[in-house]
C-alpha cells in the first residue's frame, strides 16, 4: 500500500496567516492527490482534486500543487472558517490511502 | 443537489453484525461507484472498500476481507455496508462517499453525514 505522510500533524496560526501543509507519498502517484477539509463532528468535504483543481465553491485562497510524490496545500490568508483538519488522499492505485491529517488551530 | 443520507447510529455487542445504509439522490445512481470510509474516535480516515453501482462489482480493503459485504439496490438508489463479527475497535463513524473521476482513480464527493457505530458489551 502507498503510505501518505502529512506534515505537520498540527499547527497554530492566526487569521491572515499563510499556511502550508505538505503531503508526501511513499511512491509515485502522478497527480492523483486530493485534499479534504473536515470540521469537528462533520463529514470530510472535497476541497482540491487532482493535486491542483479547486472544487466548486471552495474559496480561491486555497491552492494545491505538486506531482509525483510531493504535494502542498496552501491557504494564502487564513480565515476563521478555515480552522479545521485537512487530509490528503491518493487515488493513484488501490487501495486508496489517506494522510494522517493536519489540524489547523487558532494561535 | 447531490446528496448521500445515511442511516442512524447503532449500538452493537461484540460478535454482532451491523448494516449501514446510504441513500443517494440528485444524480444518476448507476453512473458512480460508492466507497465506504471509517474514522475511529480521534483518528484518521480508513478506506474499507468500493462498490460499482452499475454492476455490483466490489473491491474490499484487505483489512476487511471476509468480514464486510457491500451491496446496492438500484431501485431505491441505496448502498449498503454490512460488517460482521464486530469488535470494540470497530467503534467508529462510517461514511459512504461517491467516487468521481476515473474509475478506481477518483476522488470522493460528496460524503454522507456519517453513521456512528458503537461496539460495546
PDB file of C-alpha atoms in Angstrom:
ATOM      1  CA  UNK A   1       0.000   0.000   0.000  1.00  0.00           C
ATOM      2  CA  UNK A   2       1.109   3.583  -0.648  1.00  0.00           C
ATOM      3  CA  UNK A   3       1.837   5.453   2.558  1.00  0.00           C
ATOM      4  CA  UNK A   4       0.837   9.117   2.730  1.00  0.00           C
ATOM      5  CA  UNK A   5       2.743  11.263   5.208  1.00  0.00           C
ATOM      6  CA  UNK A   6       1.328  14.651   6.116  1.00  0.00           C
ATOM      7  CA  UNK A   7       3.169  17.362   7.952  1.00  0.00           C
ATOM      8  CA  UNK A   8       2.769  18.970  10.284  1.00  0.00           C
ATOM      9  CA  UNK A   9       0.213  16.920  12.210  1.00  0.00           C
ATOM     10  CA  UNK A  10      -0.994  20.120  13.807  1.00  0.00           C
ATOM     11  CA  UNK A  11      -0.275  23.809  13.648  1.00  0.00           C
ATOM     12  CA  UNK A  12      -1.402  27.020  15.279  1.00  0.00           C
ATOM     13  CA  UNK A  13      -1.888  30.091  13.168  1.00  0.00           C
ATOM     14  CA  UNK A  14      -3.568  33.484  13.228  1.00  0.00           C
ATOM     15  CA  UNK A  15      -6.221  34.921  10.975  1.00  0.00           C
ATOM     16  CA  UNK A  16      -4.473  36.322   7.912  1.00  0.00           C
ATOM     17  CA  UNK A  17      -1.501  33.967   8.110  1.00  0.00           C
ATOM     18  CA  UNK A  18      -0.256  31.998   5.118  1.00  0.00           C
ATOM     19  CA  UNK A  19      -0.462  28.288   5.907  1.00  0.00           C
ATOM     20  CA  UNK A  20       1.226  25.430   4.074  1.00  0.00           C
ATOM     21  CA  UNK A  21       0.535  21.727   4.597  1.00  0.00           C
ATOM     22  CA  UNK A  22       2.614  19.078   2.880  1.00  0.00           C
ATOM     23  CA  UNK A  23       1.807  15.519   1.873  1.00  0.00           C
ATOM     24  CA  UNK A  24       4.411  13.010   0.721  1.00  0.00           C
ATOM     25  CA  UNK A  25       3.649   9.702  -0.966  1.00  0.00           C
ATOM     26  CA  UNK A  26       5.830   6.642  -0.422  1.00  0.00           C
ATOM     27  CA  UNK A  27       5.903   6.103  -4.197  1.00  0.00           C
ATOM     28  CA  UNK A  28       4.996   7.861  -7.419  1.00  0.00           C
ATOM     29  CA  UNK A  29       1.302   8.850  -7.683  1.00  0.00           C
ATOM     30  CA  UNK A  30       1.347  11.276 -10.632  1.00  0.00           C
ATOM     31  CA  UNK A  31      -1.211  13.998  -9.847  1.00  0.00           C
ATOM     32  CA  UNK A  32      -3.735  11.641  -8.238  1.00  0.00           C
ATOM     33  CA  UNK A  33      -3.797  13.549  -4.964  1.00  0.00           C
ATOM     34  CA  UNK A  34      -6.877  15.057  -3.352  1.00  0.00           C
ATOM     35  CA  UNK A  35      -7.446  17.237  -0.291  1.00  0.00           C
ATOM     36  CA  UNK A  36     -10.390  17.260   2.118  1.00  0.00           C
ATOM     37  CA  UNK A  37     -11.404  19.606   4.908  1.00  0.00           C
ATOM     38  CA  UNK A  38     -13.115  18.185   7.973  1.00  0.00           C
ATOM     39  CA  UNK A  39     -14.676  20.150  10.803  1.00  0.00           C
ATOM     40  CA  UNK A  40     -15.458  18.545  14.187  1.00  0.00           C
ATOM     41  CA  UNK A  41     -18.483  16.279  14.064  1.00  0.00           C
ATOM     42  CA  UNK A  42     -18.862  16.701  10.298  1.00  0.00           C
ATOM     43  CA  UNK A  43     -18.056  14.615   7.249  1.00  0.00           C
ATOM     44  CA  UNK A  44     -14.972  15.399   5.174  1.00  0.00           C
ATOM     45  CA  UNK A  45     -15.538  17.756   2.278  1.00  0.00           C
ATOM     46  CA  UNK A  46     -13.618  17.705  -1.001  1.00  0.00           C
ATOM     47  CA  UNK A  47     -11.537  20.842  -1.463  1.00  0.00           C
ATOM     48  CA  UNK A  48      -8.951  20.035  -4.131  1.00  0.00           C
ATOM     49  CA  UNK A  49      -8.795  17.179  -6.635  1.00  0.00           C
ATOM     50  CA  UNK A  50      -6.073  16.013  -8.978  1.00  0.00           C
ATOM     51  CA  UNK A  51      -3.479  17.955  -6.984  1.00  0.00           C
ATOM     52  CA  UNK A  52      -4.407  21.458  -8.083  1.00  0.00           C
ATOM     53  CA  UNK A  53      -8.068  21.694  -9.099  1.00  0.00           C
ATOM     54  CA  UNK A  54     -10.266  23.674  -6.740  1.00  0.00           C
ATOM     55  CA  UNK A  55     -13.669  22.086  -6.090  1.00  0.00           C
ATOM     56  CA  UNK A  56     -16.618  24.318  -6.963  1.00  0.00           C
ATOM     57  CA  UNK A  57     -17.413  26.685  -4.128  1.00  0.00           C
ATOM     58  CA  UNK A  58     -14.012  26.476  -2.429  1.00  0.00           C
ATOM     59  CA  UNK A  59     -12.518  29.930  -1.831  1.00  0.00           C
ATOM     60  CA  UNK A  60      -9.643  30.969  -4.074  1.00  0.00           C
ATOM     61  CA  UNK A  61      -7.352  31.474  -1.063  1.00  0.00           C
ATOM     62  CA  UNK A  62      -6.917  27.686  -1.174  1.00  0.00           C
ATOM     63  CA  UNK A  63      -4.496  26.215  -3.676  1.00  0.00           C
ATOM     64  CA  UNK A  64      -2.810  22.899  -4.296  1.00  0.00           C
ATOM     65  CA  UNK A  65       0.369  21.971  -6.089  1.00  0.00           C
ATOM     66  CA  UNK A  66       2.740  19.105  -6.678  1.00  0.00           C
ATOM     67  CA  UNK A  67       3.195  15.979  -8.717  1.00  0.00           C
ATOM     68  CA  UNK A  68       4.936  12.669  -8.328  1.00  0.00           C
ATOM     69  CA  UNK A  69       5.474  12.216  -4.603  1.00  0.00           C
ATOM     70  CA  UNK A  70       5.404  15.691  -3.033  1.00  0.00           C
ATOM     71  CA  UNK A  71       2.309  17.857  -2.696  1.00  0.00           C
ATOM     72  CA  UNK A  72       1.280  21.049  -0.960  1.00  0.00           C
ATOM     73  CA  UNK A  73      -1.960  22.614   0.212  1.00  0.00           C
ATOM     74  CA  UNK A  74      -1.685  26.360   0.761  1.00  0.00           C
ATOM     75  CA  UNK A  75      -4.096  28.782   2.395  1.00  0.00           C
ATOM     76  CA  UNK A  76      -2.956  32.242   1.359  1.00  0.00           C
ATOM     77  CA  UNK A  77      -4.741  34.167   4.109  1.00  0.00           C
ATOM     78  CA  UNK A  78      -6.265  32.083   6.878  1.00  0.00           C
ATOM     79  CA  UNK A  79      -9.869  32.911   7.747  1.00  0.00           C
ATOM     80  CA  UNK A  80     -11.839  31.946  10.867  1.00  0.00           C
ATOM     81  CA  UNK A  81     -13.847  29.331   8.965  1.00  0.00           C
ATOM     82  CA  UNK A  82     -10.630  27.580   7.850  1.00  0.00           C
ATOM     83  CA  UNK A  83      -9.808  26.245  11.297  1.00  0.00           C
ATOM     84  CA  UNK A  84     -10.326  22.533  10.710  1.00  0.00           C
ATOM     85  CA  UNK A  85      -8.487  19.322   9.899  1.00  0.00           C
ATOM     86  CA  UNK A  86      -7.156  18.639   6.425  1.00  0.00           C
ATOM     87  CA  UNK A  87      -6.482  15.214   4.889  1.00  0.00           C
ATOM     88  CA  UNK A  88      -4.684  14.255   1.704  1.00  0.00           C
ATOM     89  CA  UNK A  89      -5.788  11.167  -0.244  1.00  0.00           C
ATOM     90  CA  UNK A  90      -4.041   9.304  -3.049  1.00  0.00           C
ATOM     91  CA  UNK A  91      -6.221   7.802  -5.748  1.00  0.00           C
ATOM     92  CA  UNK A  92      -3.404   6.543  -7.989  1.00  0.00           C
ATOM     93  CA  UNK A  93      -3.739   2.928  -7.037  1.00  0.00           C
ATOM     94  CA  UNK A  94      -5.880   0.645  -4.906  1.00  0.00           C
ATOM     95  CA  UNK A  95      -6.223   0.692  -2.009  1.00  0.00           C
ATOM     96  CA  UNK A  96      -6.731   4.449  -1.811  1.00  0.00           C
ATOM     97  CA  UNK A  97      -4.962   5.785   1.259  1.00  0.00           C
ATOM     98  CA  UNK A  98      -5.143   8.922   3.364  1.00  0.00           C
ATOM     99  CA  UNK A  99      -2.606  11.012   5.153  1.00  0.00           C
ATOM    100  CA  UNK A 100      -2.825  11.190   8.926  1.00  0.00           C
ATOM    101  CA  UNK A 101      -4.345  14.653   8.851  1.00  0.00           C
ATOM    102  CA  UNK A 102      -3.299  18.176   9.816  1.00  0.00           C
ATOM    103  CA  UNK A 103      -5.264  20.042  12.445  1.00  0.00           C
ATOM    104  CA  UNK A 104      -5.179  23.803  11.923  1.00  0.00           C
ATOM    105  CA  UNK A 105      -5.839  25.572  15.197  1.00  0.00           C
ATOM    106  CA  UNK A 106      -6.078  29.121  16.427  1.00  0.00           C
ATOM    107  CA  UNK A 107      -2.937  30.722  17.812  1.00  0.00           C
TER     108      UNK A 107
ATOM    109  CA  UNK B   1     -28.377  18.684  -5.264  1.00  0.00           C
ATOM    110  CA  UNK B   2     -26.218  15.595  -4.998  1.00  0.00           C
ATOM    111  CA  UNK B   3     -26.724  14.096  -1.567  1.00  0.00           C
ATOM    112  CA  UNK B   4     -25.957  10.940   0.374  1.00  0.00           C
ATOM    113  CA  UNK B   5     -28.052  10.336   3.503  1.00  0.00           C
ATOM    114  CA  UNK B   6     -27.021   7.573   5.883  1.00  0.00           C
ATOM    115  CA  UNK B   7     -28.923   5.582   8.466  1.00  0.00           C
ATOM    116  CA  UNK B   8     -28.830   6.409  12.147  1.00  0.00           C
ATOM    117  CA  UNK B   9     -26.430   5.462  14.948  1.00  0.00           C
ATOM    118  CA  UNK B  10     -26.090   1.868  16.040  1.00  0.00           C
ATOM    119  CA  UNK B  11     -25.008   0.179  19.256  1.00  0.00           C
ATOM    120  CA  UNK B  12     -23.904  -3.429  18.910  1.00  0.00           C
ATOM    121  CA  UNK B  13     -22.384  -6.108  21.102  1.00  0.00           C
ATOM    122  CA  UNK B  14     -19.077  -7.763  20.215  1.00  0.00           C
ATOM    123  CA  UNK B  15     -19.592 -10.538  17.693  1.00  0.00           C
ATOM    124  CA  UNK B  16     -22.723  -8.989  16.201  1.00  0.00           C
ATOM    125  CA  UNK B  17     -23.223  -7.521  12.722  1.00  0.00           C
ATOM    126  CA  UNK B  18     -24.237  -4.065  11.589  1.00  0.00           C
ATOM    127  CA  UNK B  19     -25.699  -2.906   8.293  1.00  0.00           C
ATOM    128  CA  UNK B  20     -25.450   0.767   7.374  1.00  0.00           C
ATOM    129  CA  UNK B  21     -27.434   2.284   4.516  1.00  0.00           C
ATOM    130  CA  UNK B  22     -26.607   5.229   2.259  1.00  0.00           C
ATOM    131  CA  UNK B  23     -29.444   6.747   0.209  1.00  0.00           C
ATOM    132  CA  UNK B  24     -28.286   8.649  -2.874  1.00  0.00           C
ATOM    133  CA  UNK B  25     -30.185  11.414  -4.632  1.00  0.00           C
ATOM    134  CA  UNK B  26     -29.602  14.192  -7.157  1.00  0.00           C
ATOM    135  CA  UNK B  27     -27.632  12.190  -9.713  1.00  0.00           C
ATOM    136  CA  UNK B  28     -27.757   9.052 -11.859  1.00  0.00           C
ATOM    137  CA  UNK B  29     -27.001   6.416  -9.255  1.00  0.00           C
ATOM    138  CA  UNK B  30     -25.624   3.789 -11.620  1.00  0.00           C
ATOM    139  CA  UNK B  31     -23.034   6.187 -13.079  1.00  0.00           C
ATOM    140  CA  UNK B  32     -20.848   6.385  -9.977  1.00  0.00           C
ATOM    141  CA  UNK B  33     -19.374   3.936  -7.533  1.00  0.00           C
ATOM    142  CA  UNK B  34     -19.640   4.253  -3.773  1.00  0.00           C
ATOM    143  CA  UNK B  35     -16.764   3.896  -1.340  1.00  0.00           C
ATOM    144  CA  UNK B  36     -17.026   3.331   2.395  1.00  0.00           C
ATOM    145  CA  UNK B  37     -14.559   5.021   4.744  1.00  0.00           C
ATOM    146  CA  UNK B  38     -14.430   4.829   8.507  1.00  0.00           C
ATOM    147  CA  UNK B  39     -12.968   7.052  11.200  1.00  0.00           C
ATOM    148  CA  UNK B  40     -12.299   5.792  14.710  1.00  0.00           C
ATOM    149  CA  UNK B  41     -12.691   8.372  17.516  1.00  0.00           C
ATOM    150  CA  UNK B  42      -9.971  11.000  17.240  1.00  0.00           C
ATOM    151  CA  UNK B  43      -8.290   9.119  14.405  1.00  0.00           C
ATOM    152  CA  UNK B  44      -7.776   9.461  10.659  1.00  0.00           C
ATOM    153  CA  UNK B  45      -9.638   8.074   7.675  1.00  0.00           C
ATOM    154  CA  UNK B  46      -9.537   4.399   6.647  1.00  0.00           C
ATOM    155  CA  UNK B  47     -10.880   3.189   3.302  1.00  0.00           C
ATOM    156  CA  UNK B  48     -12.923  -0.013   3.610  1.00  0.00           C
ATOM    157  CA  UNK B  49     -13.907  -0.761   0.052  1.00  0.00           C
ATOM    158  CA  UNK B  50     -15.784   0.215  -3.073  1.00  0.00           C
ATOM    159  CA  UNK B  51     -18.817  -0.991  -4.976  1.00  0.00           C
ATOM    160  CA  UNK B  52     -19.876  -0.276  -8.529  1.00  0.00           C
ATOM    161  CA  UNK B  53     -23.451   0.993  -8.592  1.00  0.00           C
ATOM    162  CA  UNK B  54     -23.584  -0.146 -12.225  1.00  0.00           C
ATOM    163  CA  UNK B  55     -22.871  -3.852 -11.913  1.00  0.00           C
ATOM    164  CA  UNK B  56     -22.245  -4.544  -8.218  1.00  0.00           C
ATOM    165  CA  UNK B  57     -18.541  -5.299  -8.611  1.00  0.00           C
ATOM    166  CA  UNK B  58     -16.682  -4.820  -5.362  1.00  0.00           C
ATOM    167  CA  UNK B  59     -13.146  -4.146  -4.193  1.00  0.00           C
ATOM    168  CA  UNK B  60     -12.584  -4.603  -0.457  1.00  0.00           C
ATOM    169  CA  UNK B  61      -9.609  -3.475   1.596  1.00  0.00           C
ATOM    170  CA  UNK B  62      -7.521  -6.393   2.776  1.00  0.00           C
ATOM    171  CA  UNK B  63      -8.180  -5.487   6.422  1.00  0.00           C
ATOM    172  CA  UNK B  64     -11.885  -6.184   5.957  1.00  0.00           C
ATOM    173  CA  UNK B  65     -11.842  -9.115   3.543  1.00  0.00           C
ATOM    174  CA  UNK B  66     -14.202 -11.832   4.753  1.00  0.00           C
ATOM    175  CA  UNK B  67     -15.902  -9.551   7.239  1.00  0.00           C
ATOM    176  CA  UNK B  68     -17.534  -6.893   5.059  1.00  0.00           C
ATOM    177  CA  UNK B  69     -20.165  -7.036   2.335  1.00  0.00           C
ATOM    178  CA  UNK B  70     -21.162  -4.054   0.210  1.00  0.00           C
ATOM    179  CA  UNK B  71     -24.301  -4.076  -1.886  1.00  0.00           C
ATOM    180  CA  UNK B  72     -26.502  -1.674  -3.795  1.00  0.00           C
ATOM    181  CA  UNK B  73     -30.206  -1.508  -4.619  1.00  0.00           C
ATOM    182  CA  UNK B  74     -30.646   0.446  -7.832  1.00  0.00           C
ATOM    183  CA  UNK B  75     -34.435   0.525  -7.430  1.00  0.00           C
ATOM    184  CA  UNK B  76     -34.073   2.633  -4.288  1.00  0.00           C
ATOM    185  CA  UNK B  77     -30.665   4.181  -5.137  1.00  0.00           C
ATOM    186  CA  UNK B  78     -29.306   2.939  -1.851  1.00  0.00           C
ATOM    187  CA  UNK B  79     -25.928   1.450  -0.982  1.00  0.00           C
ATOM    188  CA  UNK B  80     -25.367  -0.807   1.999  1.00  0.00           C
ATOM    189  CA  UNK B  81     -22.340  -1.841   4.029  1.00  0.00           C
ATOM    190  CA  UNK B  82     -22.548  -4.816   6.374  1.00  0.00           C
ATOM    191  CA  UNK B  83     -19.737  -5.524   8.822  1.00  0.00           C
ATOM    192  CA  UNK B  84     -19.755  -8.804  10.740  1.00  0.00           C
ATOM    193  CA  UNK B  85     -18.008 -10.186  13.824  1.00  0.00           C
ATOM    194  CA  UNK B  86     -17.808  -6.738  15.351  1.00  0.00           C
ATOM    195  CA  UNK B  87     -15.038  -5.938  17.832  1.00  0.00           C
ATOM    196  CA  UNK B  88     -14.591  -2.980  20.142  1.00  0.00           C
ATOM    197  CA  UNK B  89     -12.025  -1.475  17.766  1.00  0.00           C
ATOM    198  CA  UNK B  90     -14.713  -1.306  15.071  1.00  0.00           C
ATOM    199  CA  UNK B  91     -16.244   1.567  17.039  1.00  0.00           C
ATOM    200  CA  UNK B  92     -16.102   4.396  14.534  1.00  0.00           C
ATOM    201  CA  UNK B  93     -18.053   6.752  12.322  1.00  0.00           C
ATOM    202  CA  UNK B  94     -18.733   5.069   8.998  1.00  0.00           C
ATOM    203  CA  UNK B  95     -19.062   7.233   5.885  1.00  0.00           C
ATOM    204  CA  UNK B  96     -20.231   6.487   2.378  1.00  0.00           C
ATOM    205  CA  UNK B  97     -18.855   8.658  -0.405  1.00  0.00           C
ATOM    206  CA  UNK B  98     -19.482   8.905  -4.126  1.00  0.00           C
ATOM    207  CA  UNK B  99     -16.390   8.289  -6.224  1.00  0.00           C
ATOM    208  CA  UNK B 100     -15.956  10.840  -9.007  1.00  0.00           C
ATOM    209  CA  UNK B 101     -13.453  10.841 -11.856  1.00  0.00           C
ATOM    210  CA  UNK B 102     -11.737   7.884 -13.421  1.00  0.00           C
ATOM    211  CA  UNK B 103     -12.818   4.509 -12.099  1.00  0.00           C
ATOM    212  CA  UNK B 104     -10.535   3.452  -9.228  1.00  0.00           C
ATOM    213  CA  UNK B 105      -8.618   6.733  -9.592  1.00  0.00           C
ATOM    214  CA  UNK B 106     -11.289   9.122  -8.457  1.00  0.00           C
ATOM    215  CA  UNK B 107     -11.954  11.422  -5.567  1.00  0.00           C
ATOM    216  CA  UNK B 108     -14.749  11.300  -3.035  1.00  0.00           C
ATOM    217  CA  UNK B 109     -17.567  13.810  -3.384  1.00  0.00           C
ATOM    218  CA  UNK B 110     -19.915  14.167  -1.674  1.00  0.00           C
ATOM    219  CA  UNK B 111     -19.799  12.223   1.572  1.00  0.00           C
ATOM    220  CA  UNK B 112     -22.703  11.023   3.646  1.00  0.00           C
ATOM    221  CA  UNK B 113     -23.176  12.601   7.052  1.00  0.00           C
ATOM    222  CA  UNK B 114     -21.694   9.561   8.783  1.00  0.00           C
ATOM    223  CA  UNK B 115     -23.108   6.799  10.964  1.00  0.00           C
ATOM    224  CA  UNK B 116     -21.681   6.200  14.424  1.00  0.00           C
ATOM    225  CA  UNK B 117     -21.362   2.507  15.209  1.00  0.00           C
ATOM    226  CA  UNK B 118     -20.541   1.744  18.824  1.00  0.00           C
ATOM    227  CA  UNK B 119     -19.429  -1.758  19.762  1.00  0.00           C
ATOM    228  CA  UNK B 120     -19.694  -2.414  23.469  1.00  0.00           C
ATOM    229  CA  UNK B 121     -20.656  -5.238  25.775  1.00  0.00           C
TER     230      UNK B 121
END
